[in-house]
Coordinates of C-alpha atoms in Angstrom, one line a residue:
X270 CA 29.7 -6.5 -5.1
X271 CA 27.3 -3.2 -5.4
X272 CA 24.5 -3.4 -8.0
X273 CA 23.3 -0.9 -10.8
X274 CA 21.4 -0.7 -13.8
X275 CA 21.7 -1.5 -17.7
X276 CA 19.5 -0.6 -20.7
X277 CA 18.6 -3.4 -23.0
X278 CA 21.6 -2.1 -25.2
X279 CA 23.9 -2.8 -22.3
X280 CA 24.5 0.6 -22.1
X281 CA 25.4 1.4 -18.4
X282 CA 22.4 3.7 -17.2
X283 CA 22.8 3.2 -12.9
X284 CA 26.8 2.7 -12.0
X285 CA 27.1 -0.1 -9.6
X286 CA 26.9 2.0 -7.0
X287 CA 24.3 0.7 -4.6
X288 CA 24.2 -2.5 -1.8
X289 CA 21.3 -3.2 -3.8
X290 CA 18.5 -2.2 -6.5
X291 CA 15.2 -3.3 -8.2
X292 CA 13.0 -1.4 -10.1
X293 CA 9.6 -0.1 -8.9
X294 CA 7.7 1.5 -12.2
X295 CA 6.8 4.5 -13.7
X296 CA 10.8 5.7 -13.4
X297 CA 11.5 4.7 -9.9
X298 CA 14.3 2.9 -8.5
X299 CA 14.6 1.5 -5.1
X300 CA 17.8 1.5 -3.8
X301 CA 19.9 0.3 -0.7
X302 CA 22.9 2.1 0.6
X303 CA 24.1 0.5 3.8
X304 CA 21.3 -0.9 5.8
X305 CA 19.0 1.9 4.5
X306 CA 16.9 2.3 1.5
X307 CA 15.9 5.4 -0.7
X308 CA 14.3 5.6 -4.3
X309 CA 16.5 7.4 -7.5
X310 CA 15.1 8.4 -11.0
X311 CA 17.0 7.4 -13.9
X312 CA 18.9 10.6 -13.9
X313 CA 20.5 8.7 -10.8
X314 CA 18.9 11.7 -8.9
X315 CA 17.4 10.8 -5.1
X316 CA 13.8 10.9 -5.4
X317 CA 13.0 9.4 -1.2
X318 CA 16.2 10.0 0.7
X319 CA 18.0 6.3 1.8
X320 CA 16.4 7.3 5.5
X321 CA 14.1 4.0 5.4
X322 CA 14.6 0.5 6.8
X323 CA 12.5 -1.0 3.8
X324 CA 10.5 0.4 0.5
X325 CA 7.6 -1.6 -0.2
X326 CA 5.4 -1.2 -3.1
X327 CA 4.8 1.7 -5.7
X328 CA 1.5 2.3 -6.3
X329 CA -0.2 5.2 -7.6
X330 CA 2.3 7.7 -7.2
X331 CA 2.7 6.5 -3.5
X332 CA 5.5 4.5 -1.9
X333 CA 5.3 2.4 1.5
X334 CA 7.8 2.8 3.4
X335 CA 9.1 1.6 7.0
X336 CA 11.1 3.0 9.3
X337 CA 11.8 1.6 13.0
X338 CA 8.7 -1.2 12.6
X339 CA 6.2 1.2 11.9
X340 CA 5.1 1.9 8.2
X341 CA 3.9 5.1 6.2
X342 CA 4.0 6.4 2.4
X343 CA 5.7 8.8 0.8
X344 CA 5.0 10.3 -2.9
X345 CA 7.7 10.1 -5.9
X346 CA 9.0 13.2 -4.6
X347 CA 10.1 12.1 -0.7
X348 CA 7.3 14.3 0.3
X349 CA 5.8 12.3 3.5
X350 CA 2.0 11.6 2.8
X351 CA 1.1 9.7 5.9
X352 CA 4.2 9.2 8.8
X353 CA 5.8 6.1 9.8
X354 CA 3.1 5.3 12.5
X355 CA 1.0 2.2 11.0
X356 CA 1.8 -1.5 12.1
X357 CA 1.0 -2.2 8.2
X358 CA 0.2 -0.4 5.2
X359 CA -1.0 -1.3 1.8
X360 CA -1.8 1.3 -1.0
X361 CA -4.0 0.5 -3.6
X362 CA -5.5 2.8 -6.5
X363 CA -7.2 5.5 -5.1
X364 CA -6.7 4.2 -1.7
X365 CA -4.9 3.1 1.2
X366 CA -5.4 0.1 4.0
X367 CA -3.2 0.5 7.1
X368 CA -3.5 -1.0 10.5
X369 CA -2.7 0.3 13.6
X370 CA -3.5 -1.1 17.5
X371 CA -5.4 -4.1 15.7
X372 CA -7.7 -2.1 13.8
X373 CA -7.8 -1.5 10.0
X374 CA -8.8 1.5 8.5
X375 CA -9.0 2.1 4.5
X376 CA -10.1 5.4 2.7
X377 CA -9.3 7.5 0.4
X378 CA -6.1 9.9 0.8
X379 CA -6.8 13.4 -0.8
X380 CA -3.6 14.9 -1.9
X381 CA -1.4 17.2 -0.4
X382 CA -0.9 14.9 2.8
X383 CA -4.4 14.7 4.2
X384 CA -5.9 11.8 5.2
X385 CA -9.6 10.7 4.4
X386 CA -10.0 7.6 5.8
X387 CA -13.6 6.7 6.1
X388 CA -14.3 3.2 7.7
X389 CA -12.7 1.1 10.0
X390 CA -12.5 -2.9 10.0
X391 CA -11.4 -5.6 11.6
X392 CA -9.8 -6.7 8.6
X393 CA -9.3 -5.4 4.9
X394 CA -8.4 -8.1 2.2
X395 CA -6.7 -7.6 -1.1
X396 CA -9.0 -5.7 -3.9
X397 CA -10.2 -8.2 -6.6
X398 CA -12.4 -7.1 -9.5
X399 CA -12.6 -3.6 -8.0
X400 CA -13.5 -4.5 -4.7
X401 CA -12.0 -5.5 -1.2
X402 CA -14.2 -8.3 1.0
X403 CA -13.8 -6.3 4.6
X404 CA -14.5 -8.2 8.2
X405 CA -16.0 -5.9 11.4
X406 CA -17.3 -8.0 14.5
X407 CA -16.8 -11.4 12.4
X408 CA -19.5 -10.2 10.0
X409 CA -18.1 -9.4 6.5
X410 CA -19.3 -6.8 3.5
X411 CA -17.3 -5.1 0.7
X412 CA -15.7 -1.4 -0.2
X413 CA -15.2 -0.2 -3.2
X414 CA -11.9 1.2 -4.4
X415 CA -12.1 4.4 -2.5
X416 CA -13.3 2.8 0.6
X417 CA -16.8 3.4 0.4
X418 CA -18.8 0.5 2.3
X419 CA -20.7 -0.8 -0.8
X420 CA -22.2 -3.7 1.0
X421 CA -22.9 -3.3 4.7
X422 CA -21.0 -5.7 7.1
X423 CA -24.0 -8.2 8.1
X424 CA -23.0 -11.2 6.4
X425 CA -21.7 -14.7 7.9
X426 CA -20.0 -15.0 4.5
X427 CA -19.1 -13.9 1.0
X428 CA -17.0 -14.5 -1.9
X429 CA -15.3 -12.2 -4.1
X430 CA -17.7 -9.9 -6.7
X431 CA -17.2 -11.6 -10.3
X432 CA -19.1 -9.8 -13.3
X433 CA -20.8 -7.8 -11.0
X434 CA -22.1 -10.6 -8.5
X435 CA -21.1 -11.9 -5.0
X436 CA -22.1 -14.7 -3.3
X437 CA -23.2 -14.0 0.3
X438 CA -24.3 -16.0 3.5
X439 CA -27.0 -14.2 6.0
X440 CA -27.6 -15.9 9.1
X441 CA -29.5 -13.6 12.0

């Protein structure tokens, strides 16, 4: 069967067109034709073109998207931000993790399609209260969420910020 899209009246708003489809936000719908996947608006007009072997997440007007094992993100529009050239990719608001050759690198990317990536790490977790924990030579510090290094990487340890604290462990 092919999938599409209802209203909460029933009203048919995406004909079941499409191998498969799930909504992303902010009017964005990722769809499969094939073994390829593309974005539509609810005009049912193609937004990303079906040229992509998956379509991650939407966030702040940025798509992840993968094509041939290697990631990148594209805007609402299709229009390539960074190319399919990152092992992984993550976008965040206001910024964007990506690893490639294991290293991780998170900054900032400044619209149209230039990258401002400002700090690399050995790893980058997931943003919690405004903040990412970040690991370079097994010592860990934070970034804030446009990748500025807010606390320097010289800890043994720390645990997440919460109400404007963190726990941290120094050992020389």
């Amino acid at each position: 069967g092919k999938f599409g899209c209802l209203t909460a009246n029933g009203e048919v708003l995406i004909p079941c067109l499409y191998d498969n489809i799930e909504c992303l936000g902010d009017g964005l719908i990722k769809v499969q034709k094939g073994d390829k996947w593309g974005c539509i608006n609810k005009n049912e007009e193609e937004t990303v073109p079906c040229i992509y072997d998956e379509i991650g997440k939407l966030r702040d007007g940025l798509v992840e998207v993968e094509k041939e094992g290697k990631w990148g993100c594209v805007d609402s529009n299709g229009e390539e931000v960074l190319p399919c050239i990152y092992d992984w990719i993550c976008v965040s608001t206001g910024n964007v993790s990506v690893k490639k050759d294991d290293k991780y690198e998170c900054g900032y990317i400044s619209r149209p399609g230039k990258e401002g990536f400002t700090c690399l790490y050995d790893y980058i977790y997931d943003f919690k209260n405004n903040f990412a924990k970040v690991k370079r030579n097994d010592k860990y510090g934070f970034i804030d969420i446009n990748g500025n290094e807010v606390v320097p990487c010289i800890y043994s340890e720390v645990i997440n910020f919460f109400e404007g604290i963190a726990a941290v462990k120094y050992e020389n």
